[in-house]
PDB file of C-alpha atoms in Angstrom:
ATOM      1  CA  MET A 313     -61.911 266.712  90.897  1.00  0.00           C
ATOM      2  CA  SER A 314     -63.576 269.182  93.227  1.00  0.00           C
ATOM      3  CA  SER A 315     -63.996 269.232  97.001  1.00  0.00           C
ATOM      4  CA  ASP A 316     -66.371 272.192  96.930  1.00  0.00           C
ATOM      5  CA  ILE A 317     -69.263 271.314  99.252  1.00  0.00           C
ATOM      6  CA  GLN A 318     -71.589 273.971  97.872  1.00  0.00           C
ATOM      7  CA  ALA A 319     -71.032 272.792  94.299  1.00  0.00           C
ATOM      8  CA  PHE A 320     -71.682 269.234  95.442  1.00  0.00           C
ATOM      9  CA  ARG A 321     -74.906 270.247  97.181  1.00  0.00           C
ATOM     10  CA  ALA A 322     -76.041 271.997  93.997  1.00  0.00           C
ATOM     11  CA  VAL A 323     -75.596 268.695  92.158  1.00  0.00           C
ATOM     12  CA  LEU A 324     -77.556 266.956  94.937  1.00  0.00           C
ATOM     13  CA  ARG A 325     -80.474 269.346  94.442  1.00  0.00           C
ATOM     14  CA  GLU A 326     -80.520 268.717  90.690  1.00  0.00           C
ATOM     15  CA  SER A 327     -80.273 264.919  90.936  1.00  0.00           C
ATOM     16  CA  ARG A 328     -83.192 262.569  90.542  1.00  0.00           C
ATOM     17  CA  ASN A 329     -81.797 259.096  91.239  1.00  0.00           C
ATOM     18  CA  ILE A 330     -79.027 258.974  93.841  1.00  0.00           C
ATOM     19  CA  ILE A 331     -77.196 255.838  94.903  1.00  0.00           C
ATOM     20  CA  ALA A 332     -74.381 255.170  97.350  1.00  0.00           C
ATOM     21  CA  VAL A 333     -71.939 252.284  97.182  1.00  0.00           C
ATOM     22  CA  ALA A 334     -70.257 251.612 100.512  1.00  0.00           C
ATOM     23  CA  GLY A 335     -67.154 249.640 101.415  1.00  0.00           C
ATOM     24  CA  ALA A 336     -65.245 248.723 104.561  1.00  0.00           C
ATOM     25  CA  GLY A 337     -64.245 252.322 105.254  1.00  0.00           C
ATOM     26  CA  LEU A 338     -67.855 253.151 106.116  1.00  0.00           C
ATOM     27  CA  SER A 339     -67.686 250.950 109.226  1.00  0.00           C
ATOM     28  CA  ALA A 340     -64.097 251.680 110.254  1.00  0.00           C
ATOM     29  CA  ALA A 341     -65.124 254.284 112.840  1.00  0.00           C
ATOM     30  CA  SER A 342     -67.500 251.746 114.382  1.00  0.00           C
ATOM     31  CA  GLY A 343     -64.536 249.525 115.214  1.00  0.00           C
ATOM     32  CA  ILE A 344     -65.200 246.912 112.549  1.00  0.00           C
ATOM     33  CA  PRO A 345     -61.810 245.476 111.520  1.00  0.00           C
ATOM     34  CA  THR A 346     -61.044 245.057 107.866  1.00  0.00           C
ATOM     35  CA  PHE A 347     -61.512 241.570 106.506  1.00  0.00           C
ATOM     36  CA  ARG A 348     -57.840 240.918 105.910  1.00  0.00           C
ATOM     37  CA  GLY A 349     -56.732 242.048 109.351  1.00  0.00           C
ATOM     38  CA  PRO A 350     -59.422 241.308 111.933  1.00  0.00           C
ATOM     39  CA  GLY A 351     -56.888 240.958 114.709  1.00  0.00           C
ATOM     40  CA  GLY A 352     -54.435 238.695 116.430  1.00  0.00           C
ATOM     41  CA  PHE A 353     -54.866 235.023 115.760  1.00  0.00           C
ATOM     42  CA  TRP A 354     -56.783 235.305 112.474  1.00  0.00           C
ATOM     43  CA  ARG A 355     -54.059 237.359 110.797  1.00  0.00           C
ATOM     44  CA  THR A 356     -52.073 234.161 110.371  1.00  0.00           C
ATOM     45  CA  TYR A 357     -54.628 232.944 107.827  1.00  0.00           C
ATOM     46  CA  ASN A 358     -55.051 233.906 104.211  1.00  0.00           C
ATOM     47  CA  ALA A 359     -58.544 235.143 103.346  1.00  0.00           C
ATOM     48  CA  VAL A 360     -59.160 232.208 101.025  1.00  0.00           C
ATOM     49  CA  ASP A 361     -58.488 229.830 103.931  1.00  0.00           C
ATOM     50  CA  LEU A 362     -61.518 231.214 105.743  1.00  0.00           C
ATOM     51  CA  ALA A 363     -64.012 232.577 103.212  1.00  0.00           C
ATOM     52  CA  THR A 364     -64.678 229.998 100.506  1.00  0.00           C
ATOM     53  CA  PRO A 365     -67.116 227.102 100.200  1.00  0.00           C
ATOM     54  CA  GLU A 366     -64.078 224.817  99.952  1.00  0.00           C
ATOM     55  CA  ALA A 367     -62.659 226.132 103.246  1.00  0.00           C
ATOM     56  CA  PHE A 368     -65.970 225.512 104.974  1.00  0.00           C
ATOM     57  CA  GLU A 369     -66.218 222.000 103.599  1.00  0.00           C
ATOM     58  CA  GLU A 370     -62.670 221.215 104.689  1.00  0.00           C
ATOM     59  CA  ASN A 371     -62.795 222.765 108.169  1.00  0.00           C
ATOM     60  CA  PRO A 372     -66.203 224.098 109.237  1.00  0.00           C
ATOM     61  CA  SER A 373     -65.019 224.372 112.849  1.00  0.00           C
ATOM     62  CA  ARG A 374     -62.272 226.862 111.921  1.00  0.00           C
ATOM     63  CA  VAL A 375     -64.522 228.874 109.624  1.00  0.00           C
ATOM     64  CA  TRP A 376     -67.295 229.081 112.194  1.00  0.00           C
ATOM     65  CA  GLN A 377     -64.843 230.274 114.871  1.00  0.00           C
ATOM     66  CA  PHE A 378     -63.701 233.048 112.536  1.00  0.00           C
ATOM     67  CA  TYR A 379     -67.258 234.147 111.811  1.00  0.00           C
ATOM     68  CA  HIS A 380     -68.302 233.793 115.455  1.00  0.00           C
ATOM     69  CA  TYR A 381     -65.480 236.216 116.299  1.00  0.00           C
ATOM     70  CA  ARG A 382     -66.720 238.638 113.656  1.00  0.00           C
ATOM     71  CA  ARG A 383     -70.337 238.322 114.848  1.00  0.00           C
ATOM     72  CA  GLU A 384     -69.316 239.171 118.405  1.00  0.00           C
ATOM     73  CA  VAL A 385     -67.410 242.255 117.219  1.00  0.00           C
ATOM     74  CA  VAL A 386     -70.424 243.449 115.210  1.00  0.00           C
ATOM     75  CA  LYS A 387     -72.865 242.891 118.064  1.00  0.00           C
ATOM     76  CA  LYS A 388     -70.859 245.314 120.233  1.00  0.00           C
ATOM     77  CA  ALA A 389     -70.462 247.916 117.484  1.00  0.00           C
ATOM     78  CA  GLN A 390     -72.688 250.943 116.953  1.00  0.00           C
ATOM     79  CA  PRO A 391     -73.467 252.875 113.756  1.00  0.00           C
ATOM     80  CA  ASN A 392     -71.175 255.867 113.287  1.00  0.00           C
ATOM     81  CA  PRO A 393     -72.001 259.339 111.868  1.00  0.00           C
ATOM     82  CA  ALA A 394     -71.457 258.173 108.285  1.00  0.00           C
ATOM     83  CA  HIS A 395     -74.059 255.426 108.745  1.00  0.00           C
ATOM     84  CA  LEU A 396     -76.424 257.986 110.266  1.00  0.00           C
ATOM     85  CA  ALA A 397     -75.904 260.460 107.412  1.00  0.00           C
ATOM     86  CA  LEU A 398     -76.791 257.768 104.867  1.00  0.00           C
ATOM     87  CA  GLY A 399     -79.741 256.819 107.053  1.00  0.00           C
ATOM     88  CA  LEU A 400     -81.017 260.412 106.941  1.00  0.00           C
ATOM     89  CA  LEU A 401     -80.567 260.419 103.178  1.00  0.00           C
ATOM     90  CA  SER A 402     -82.663 257.244 102.987  1.00  0.00           C
ATOM     91  CA  ILE A 403     -85.682 258.877 104.656  1.00  0.00           C
ATOM     92  CA  PRO A 404     -87.745 261.048 102.260  1.00  0.00           C
ATOM     93  CA  LYS A 405     -88.659 263.765 104.781  1.00  0.00           C
ATOM     94  CA  HIS A 406     -84.979 264.386 105.514  1.00  0.00           C
ATOM     95  CA  ARG A 407     -83.759 263.888 101.962  1.00  0.00           C
ATOM     96  CA  GLN A 408     -86.192 266.410 100.484  1.00  0.00           C
ATOM     97  CA  LEU A 409     -84.485 269.172 102.474  1.00  0.00           C
ATOM     98  CA  ILE A 410     -81.332 268.799 100.383  1.00  0.00           C
ATOM     99  CA  ALA A 411     -82.426 266.768  97.350  1.00  0.00           C
ATOM    100  CA  PRO A 412     -86.144 267.200  96.561  1.00  0.00           C
ATOM    101  CA  ASN A 413     -87.858 264.854  94.111  1.00  0.00           C
ATOM    102  CA  THR A 414     -85.179 262.184  94.357  1.00  0.00           C
ATOM    103  CA  THR A 415     -84.876 258.483  94.996  1.00  0.00           C
ATOM    104  CA  PHE A 416     -82.022 257.024  97.026  1.00  0.00           C
ATOM    105  CA  THR A 417     -80.637 253.518  97.407  1.00  0.00           C
ATOM    106  CA  LEU A 418     -77.663 252.369  99.453  1.00  0.00           C
ATOM    107  CA  ILE A 419     -75.722 249.412  98.060  1.00  0.00           C
ATOM    108  CA  THR A 420     -73.270 248.113 100.638  1.00  0.00           C
ATOM    109  CA  GLN A 421     -70.472 245.594 100.373  1.00  0.00           C
ATOM    110  CA  ASN A 422     -70.401 245.383 104.175  1.00  0.00           C
ATOM    111  CA  ILE A 423     -71.900 242.418 106.009  1.00  0.00           C
ATOM    112  CA  ASP A 424     -72.185 244.037 109.446  1.00  0.00           C
ATOM    113  CA  GLY A 425     -75.788 245.273 109.155  1.00  0.00           C
ATOM    114  CA  LEU A 426     -74.892 248.656 110.657  1.00  0.00           C
ATOM    115  CA  SER A 427     -76.472 250.636 107.818  1.00  0.00           C
ATOM    116  CA  THR A 428     -79.846 249.039 108.466  1.00  0.00           C
ATOM    117  CA  ARG A 429     -79.446 249.534 112.210  1.00  0.00           C
ATOM    118  CA  ALA A 430     -78.677 253.226 111.654  1.00  0.00           C
ATOM    119  CA  LEU A 431     -81.793 253.668 109.549  1.00  0.00           C
ATOM    120  CA  HIS A 432     -84.003 251.998 112.139  1.00  0.00           C
ATOM    121  CA  HIS A 433     -82.365 254.051 114.891  1.00  0.00           C
ATOM    122  CA  ILE A 434     -83.436 257.246 113.126  1.00  0.00           C
ATOM    123  CA  ASP A 435     -86.925 256.012 112.222  1.00  0.00           C
ATOM    124  CA  PRO A 436     -88.023 252.481 113.192  1.00  0.00           C
ATOM    125  CA  THR A 437     -91.014 252.720 110.830  1.00  0.00           C
ATOM    126  CA  THR A 438     -88.966 253.407 107.693  1.00  0.00           C
ATOM    127  CA  GLU A 439     -88.690 250.560 105.228  1.00  0.00           C
ATOM    128  CA  SER A 440     -85.049 249.726 104.612  1.00  0.00           C
ATOM    129  CA  LYS A 441     -83.767 250.180 101.074  1.00  0.00           C
ATOM    130  CA  VAL A 442     -80.286 248.952 101.896  1.00  0.00           C
ATOM    131  CA  ILE A 443     -79.051 246.351  99.420  1.00  0.00           C
ATOM    132  CA  GLU A 444     -76.541 244.080 101.151  1.00  0.00           C
ATOM    133  CA  MET A 445     -74.783 242.583  98.164  1.00  0.00           C
ATOM    134  CA  HIS A 446     -72.495 240.325 100.203  1.00  0.00           C
ATOM    135  CA  GLY A 447     -75.123 239.078 102.643  1.00  0.00           C
ATOM    136  CA  ARG A 448     -75.152 239.500 106.415  1.00  0.00           C
ATOM    137  CA  LEU A 449     -73.145 238.129 109.311  1.00  0.00           C
ATOM    138  CA  MET A 450     -76.319 237.843 111.352  1.00  0.00           C
ATOM    139  CA  GLU A 451     -77.909 235.458 108.876  1.00  0.00           C
ATOM    140  CA  THR A 452     -77.371 231.765 108.294  1.00  0.00           C
ATOM    141  CA  ILE A 453     -77.947 229.421 105.381  1.00  0.00           C
ATOM    142  CA  CYS A 454     -78.781 225.772 105.919  1.00  0.00           C
ATOM    143  CA  THR A 455     -76.489 223.557 103.853  1.00  0.00           C
ATOM    144  CA  ALA A 456     -79.197 220.880 103.758  1.00  0.00           C
ATOM    145  CA  CYS A 457     -82.423 222.720 102.889  1.00  0.00           C
ATOM    146  CA  GLY A 458     -80.997 226.065 101.693  1.00  0.00           C
ATOM    147  CA  GLU A 459     -83.141 228.181 104.038  1.00  0.00           C
ATOM    148  CA  ARG A 460     -81.743 231.655 104.816  1.00  0.00           C
ATOM    149  CA  LYS A 461     -82.723 233.076 108.219  1.00  0.00           C
ATOM    150  CA  SER A 462     -81.778 235.918 110.525  1.00  0.00           C
ATOM    151  CA  ASN A 463     -79.942 234.771 113.641  1.00  0.00           C
ATOM    152  CA  ASP A 464     -78.334 237.144 116.136  1.00  0.00           C
ATOM    153  CA  ASP A 465     -77.864 234.612 118.957  1.00  0.00           C
ATOM    154  CA  SER A 466     -74.731 235.133 121.020  1.00  0.00           C
ATOM    155  CA  PRO A 467     -73.143 232.667 120.825  1.00  0.00           C
ATOM    156  CA  ILE A 468     -74.863 231.056 117.872  1.00  0.00           C
ATOM    157  CA  CYS A 469     -74.199 227.645 119.479  1.00  0.00           C
ATOM    158  CA  PRO A 470     -72.802 226.680 122.919  1.00  0.00           C
ATOM    159  CA  ALA A 471     -69.600 225.146 121.515  1.00  0.00           C
ATOM    160  CA  LEU A 472     -68.469 228.526 120.112  1.00  0.00           C
ATOM    161  CA  ALA A 473     -68.824 230.361 123.437  1.00  0.00           C
ATOM    162  CA  GLY A 474     -65.532 231.968 124.435  1.00  0.00           C
ATOM    163  CA  THR A 475     -63.657 231.129 121.256  1.00  0.00           C
ATOM    164  CA  GLU A 476     -63.795 234.816 120.247  1.00  0.00           C
ATOM    165  CA  ASP A 477     -61.277 235.703 122.987  1.00  0.00           C
ATOM    166  CA  LEU A 478     -58.178 235.937 120.824  1.00  0.00           C
ATOM    167  CA  VAL A 479     -55.964 236.844 123.777  1.00  0.00           C
ATOM    168  CA  ALA A 480     -56.847 233.848 125.916  1.00  0.00           C
ATOM    169  CA  ASN A 481     -57.208 231.434 123.010  1.00  0.00           C
ATOM    170  CA  ARG A 482     -53.971 231.256 121.084  1.00  0.00           C
ATOM    171  CA  PHE A 483     -55.063 228.114 119.298  1.00  0.00           C
ATOM    172  CA  GLU A 484     -58.345 227.331 117.580  1.00  0.00           C
ATOM    173  CA  ALA A 485     -60.719 224.841 119.156  1.00  0.00           C
ATOM    174  CA  ASP A 486     -61.484 221.560 117.430  1.00  0.00           C
ATOM    175  CA  ILE A 487     -65.281 221.587 117.554  1.00  0.00           C
ATOM    176  CA  PRO A 488     -67.031 218.374 116.463  1.00  0.00           C
ATOM    177  CA  LEU A 489     -69.275 218.708 113.434  1.00  0.00           C
ATOM    178  CA  GLU A 490     -72.400 217.800 115.390  1.00  0.00           C
ATOM    179  CA  GLU A 491     -71.799 220.671 117.853  1.00  0.00           C
ATOM    180  CA  LEU A 492     -71.594 223.389 115.196  1.00  0.00           C
ATOM    181  CA  PRO A 493     -74.663 225.561 114.400  1.00  0.00           C
ATOM    182  CA  ARG A 494     -77.605 223.517 113.165  1.00  0.00           C
ATOM    183  CA  TYR A 495     -80.991 224.261 111.613  1.00  0.00           C
ATOM    184  CA  PRO A 496     -83.934 223.417 113.905  1.00  0.00           C
ATOM    185  CA  ALA A 497     -85.551 219.982 113.763  1.00  0.00           C
ATOM    186  CA  PRO A 498     -86.597 218.142 111.739  1.00  0.00           C
ATOM    187  CA  CYS A 499     -83.992 219.361 109.209  1.00  0.00           C
ATOM    188  CA  LYS A 500     -81.016 219.682 111.587  1.00  0.00           C
ATOM    189  CA  GLY A 501     -78.772 220.604 108.661  1.00  0.00           C
ATOM    190  CA  LEU A 502     -75.379 222.222 109.235  1.00  0.00           C
ATOM    191  CA  LEU A 503     -75.616 225.995 109.038  1.00  0.00           C
ATOM    192  CA  ARG A 504     -73.115 228.243 107.295  1.00  0.00           C
ATOM    193  CA  PRO A 505     -72.708 232.023 107.640  1.00  0.00           C
ATOM    194  CA  GLY A 506     -75.110 233.945 105.407  1.00  0.00           C
ATOM    195  CA  VAL A 507     -72.379 235.820 103.563  1.00  0.00           C
ATOM    196  CA  VAL A 508     -71.057 235.714 100.020  1.00  0.00           C
ATOM    197  CA  TRP A 509     -67.742 233.882  99.882  1.00  0.00           C
ATOM    198  CA  PHE A 510     -64.990 234.087  97.300  1.00  0.00           C
ATOM    199  CA  GLY A 511     -66.094 232.267  94.187  1.00  0.00           C
ATOM    200  CA  GLU A 512     -69.806 232.874  94.849  1.00  0.00           C
ATOM    201  CA  GLU A 513     -72.064 235.326  93.030  1.00  0.00           C
ATOM    202  CA  ILE A 514     -73.031 238.544  94.748  1.00  0.00           C
ATOM    203  CA  LEU A 515     -76.667 238.944  95.750  1.00  0.00           C
ATOM    204  CA  HIS A 516     -79.350 241.029  93.998  1.00  0.00           C
ATOM    205  CA  THR A 517     -77.307 241.527  90.806  1.00  0.00           C
ATOM    206  CA  GLU A 518     -80.270 242.272  88.518  1.00  0.00           C
ATOM    207  CA  LYS A 519     -81.736 244.788  90.956  1.00  0.00           C
ATOM    208  CA  ILE A 520     -78.370 246.487  91.429  1.00  0.00           C
ATOM    209  CA  ASP A 521     -77.755 246.728  87.679  1.00  0.00           C
ATOM    210  CA  SER A 522     -81.152 248.350  87.159  1.00  0.00           C
ATOM    211  CA  ILE A 523     -80.649 250.882  89.965  1.00  0.00           C
ATOM    212  CA  VAL A 524     -77.109 251.772  88.903  1.00  0.00           C
ATOM    213  CA  ASN A 525     -78.193 252.223  85.280  1.00  0.00           C
ATOM    214  CA  ALA A 526     -80.866 254.741  86.348  1.00  0.00           C
ATOM    215  CA  ALA A 527     -78.606 256.734  88.696  1.00  0.00           C
ATOM    216  CA  ASP A 528     -77.456 260.254  87.903  1.00  0.00           C
ATOM    217  CA  LEU A 529     -75.346 260.650  91.059  1.00  0.00           C
ATOM    218  CA  ILE A 530     -73.289 258.002  92.847  1.00  0.00           C
ATOM    219  CA  LEU A 531     -71.651 258.418  96.241  1.00  0.00           C
ATOM    220  CA  VAL A 532     -68.689 256.065  96.631  1.00  0.00           C
ATOM    221  CA  VAL A 533     -68.178 255.790 100.393  1.00  0.00           C
ATOM    222  CA  GLY A 534     -65.308 254.138 102.209  1.00  0.00           C
ATOM    223  CA  THR A 535     -63.843 252.442  99.172  1.00  0.00           C
ATOM    224  CA  SER A 536     -61.751 253.484  96.209  1.00  0.00           C
ATOM    225  CA  SER A 537     -63.218 254.108  92.783  1.00  0.00           C
ATOM    226  CA  THR A 538     -60.514 251.776  91.502  1.00  0.00           C
ATOM    227  CA  VAL A 539     -61.747 248.823  93.573  1.00  0.00           C
ATOM    228  CA  TYR A 540     -64.484 246.624  92.153  1.00  0.00           C
ATOM    229  CA  PRO A 541     -67.415 246.448  92.209  1.00  0.00           C
ATOM    230  CA  ALA A 542     -67.536 250.133  93.241  1.00  0.00           C
ATOM    231  CA  ALA A 543     -65.332 251.130  90.309  1.00  0.00           C
ATOM    232  CA  GLY A 544     -67.653 249.460  87.837  1.00  0.00           C
ATOM    233  CA  TYR A 545     -70.734 251.151  89.261  1.00  0.00           C
ATOM    234  CA  ALA A 546     -69.071 254.569  89.320  1.00  0.00           C
ATOM    235  CA  GLN A 547     -67.900 254.138  85.735  1.00  0.00           C
ATOM    236  CA  GLN A 548     -71.380 253.082  84.641  1.00  0.00           C
ATOM    237  CA  VAL A 549     -72.988 256.166  86.208  1.00  0.00           C
ATOM    238  CA  SER A 550     -70.321 258.395  84.668  1.00  0.00           C
ATOM    239  CA  ASP A 551     -70.747 256.798  81.240  1.00  0.00           C
ATOM    240  CA  ASN A 552     -74.480 257.514  81.484  1.00  0.00           C
ATOM    241  CA  GLY A 553     -73.771 261.200  82.084  1.00  0.00           C
ATOM    242  CA  GLY A 554     -74.087 261.133  85.878  1.00  0.00           C
ATOM    243  CA  LYS A 555     -71.812 262.549  88.557  1.00  0.00           C
ATOM    244  CA  VAL A 556     -69.474 260.696  90.907  1.00  0.00           C
ATOM    245  CA  ALA A 557     -68.651 261.820  94.460  1.00  0.00           C
ATOM    246  CA  ILE A 558     -65.996 259.860  96.352  1.00  0.00           C
ATOM    247  CA  PHE A 559     -65.573 259.867 100.132  1.00  0.00           C
ATOM    248  CA  ASN A 560     -62.339 258.113 101.037  1.00  0.00           C
ATOM    249  CA  VAL A 561     -59.375 258.443 103.385  1.00  0.00           C
ATOM    250  CA  ASP A 562     -56.816 257.991 100.610  1.00  0.00           C
ATOM    251  CA  PRO A 563     -55.901 260.840  98.238  1.00  0.00           C
ATOM    252  CA  PRO A 564     -57.236 260.599  94.680  1.00  0.00           C
ATOM    253  CA  ASP A 565     -55.094 259.130  91.973  1.00  0.00           C
ATOM    254  CA  GLU A 566     -53.337 261.968  90.146  1.00  0.00           C
ATOM    255  CA  GLU A 567     -54.371 260.749  86.711  1.00  0.00           C
ATOM    256  CA  ASP A 568     -58.013 260.292  87.772  1.00  0.00           C
ATOM    257  CA  SER A 569     -58.025 263.754  89.329  1.00  0.00           C
ATOM    258  CA  GLU A 570     -56.935 265.362  86.080  1.00  0.00           C
ATOM    259  CA  GLU A 571     -59.460 263.449  83.969  1.00  0.00           C
ATOM    260  CA  SER A 572     -62.502 263.966  86.215  1.00  0.00           C
ATOM    261  CA  GLN A 573     -62.757 267.723  86.633  1.00  0.00           C
ATOM    262  CA  ASP A 574     -66.542 267.657  87.012  1.00  0.00           C
ATOM    263  CA  ASP A 575     -66.652 265.043  89.789  1.00  0.00           C
ATOM    264  CA  PHE A 576     -66.092 265.326  93.536  1.00  0.00           C
ATOM    265  CA  TYR A 577     -63.534 263.889  95.925  1.00  0.00           C
ATOM    266  CA  PHE A 578     -63.797 264.415  99.685  1.00  0.00           C
ATOM    267  CA  MET A 579     -60.696 263.071 101.355  1.00  0.00           C
ATOM    268  CA  GLY A 580     -60.783 262.094 105.012  1.00  0.00           C
ATOM    269  CA  PRO A 581     -62.695 259.783 107.345  1.00  0.00           C
ATOM    270  CA  CYS A 582     -66.181 259.412 105.903  1.00  0.00           C
ATOM    271  CA  GLU A 583     -67.741 259.764 109.356  1.00  0.00           C
ATOM    272  CA  GLU A 584     -66.528 263.382 109.167  1.00  0.00           C
ATOM    273  CA  THR A 585     -66.777 264.240 105.479  1.00  0.00           C
ATOM    274  CA  LEU A 586     -70.098 262.612 104.585  1.00  0.00           C
ATOM    275  CA  PRO A 587     -72.396 264.303 107.173  1.00  0.00           C
ATOM    276  CA  MET A 588     -70.783 267.657 106.403  1.00  0.00           C
ATOM    277  CA  ALA A 589     -71.099 267.317 102.626  1.00  0.00           C
ATOM    278  CA  LEU A 590     -74.676 266.054 102.728  1.00  0.00           C
ATOM    279  CA  PHE A 591     -76.255 268.005 105.577  1.00  0.00           C
ATOM    280  CA  GLU A 592     -73.549 270.452 106.714  1.00  0.00           C
ATOM    281  CA  LEU A 593     -73.589 268.626 110.059  1.00  0.00           C
ATOM    282  CA  ASP A 594     -70.746 267.610 112.329  1.00  0.00           C
ATOM    283  CA  LEU A 595     -72.229 264.420 113.762  1.00  0.00           C
ATOM    284  CA  THR A 596     -68.972 263.547 115.484  1.00  0.00           C
ATOM    285  CA  GLN A 597     -69.667 266.154 118.181  1.00  0.00           C
ATOM    286  CA  LYS A 598     -71.157 264.745 121.375  1.00  0.00           C
ATOM    287  CA  SER A 599     -73.566 266.726 123.483  1.00  0.00           C
TER     288      SER A 599
END
């Protein structure tokens, strides 16, 4: 694998259909904790105790407190330079400077919405082409009528107010079912977080498959090329004759490095490596 920025930028210029697949590492610099270690109290729970339809059915109060905590973290977070670099790549007038005559689509596994916020921060008029395959924290689904809606209320219901303070609250609250988030009248159905849980199908699968199949360059950002679904998408692009560029904090696997001489691996925090590789910009510098 190569870490030659100029060689990578030459591939960018020759590409026609570019995609990026982003994982949790993209949002790390924004202060978004990883799913399995969000902090304090919630580390005592296994992921499957909090992120399955069965967990929600058994204890919706506990699950909603976990997701309320995550919503509050996200609301305070800001897009980092890696989000902004992908946002610039999403806007044709910026993208044509480094990759003329190309399309670009960002497929993110993250549920924080920061990629869309970054894009709108750069240009509020640009139509978002971010595919959020695992849904969004700031959306809800009604368990009665099935309606999916955006909701960035803080708190999402009065009973959850203050439960995000993991220092003061060493024990979870026991919130009655009727006081948890509800869809407006006349439905009044119990709401659930608008995210994909374990055991559920990811969103937009047909659209993703079509876009990945057409891609001739994939940027794997903040996740390993050995972790699915990113690994499957990278392999598909490679099998179709395309190039793979990985931006990750961990060093490449030795065996993969030897077998993939024509691909790219940029090791380090993606908020540093991605803006530099794409636009030769250090967006971490503050004026």
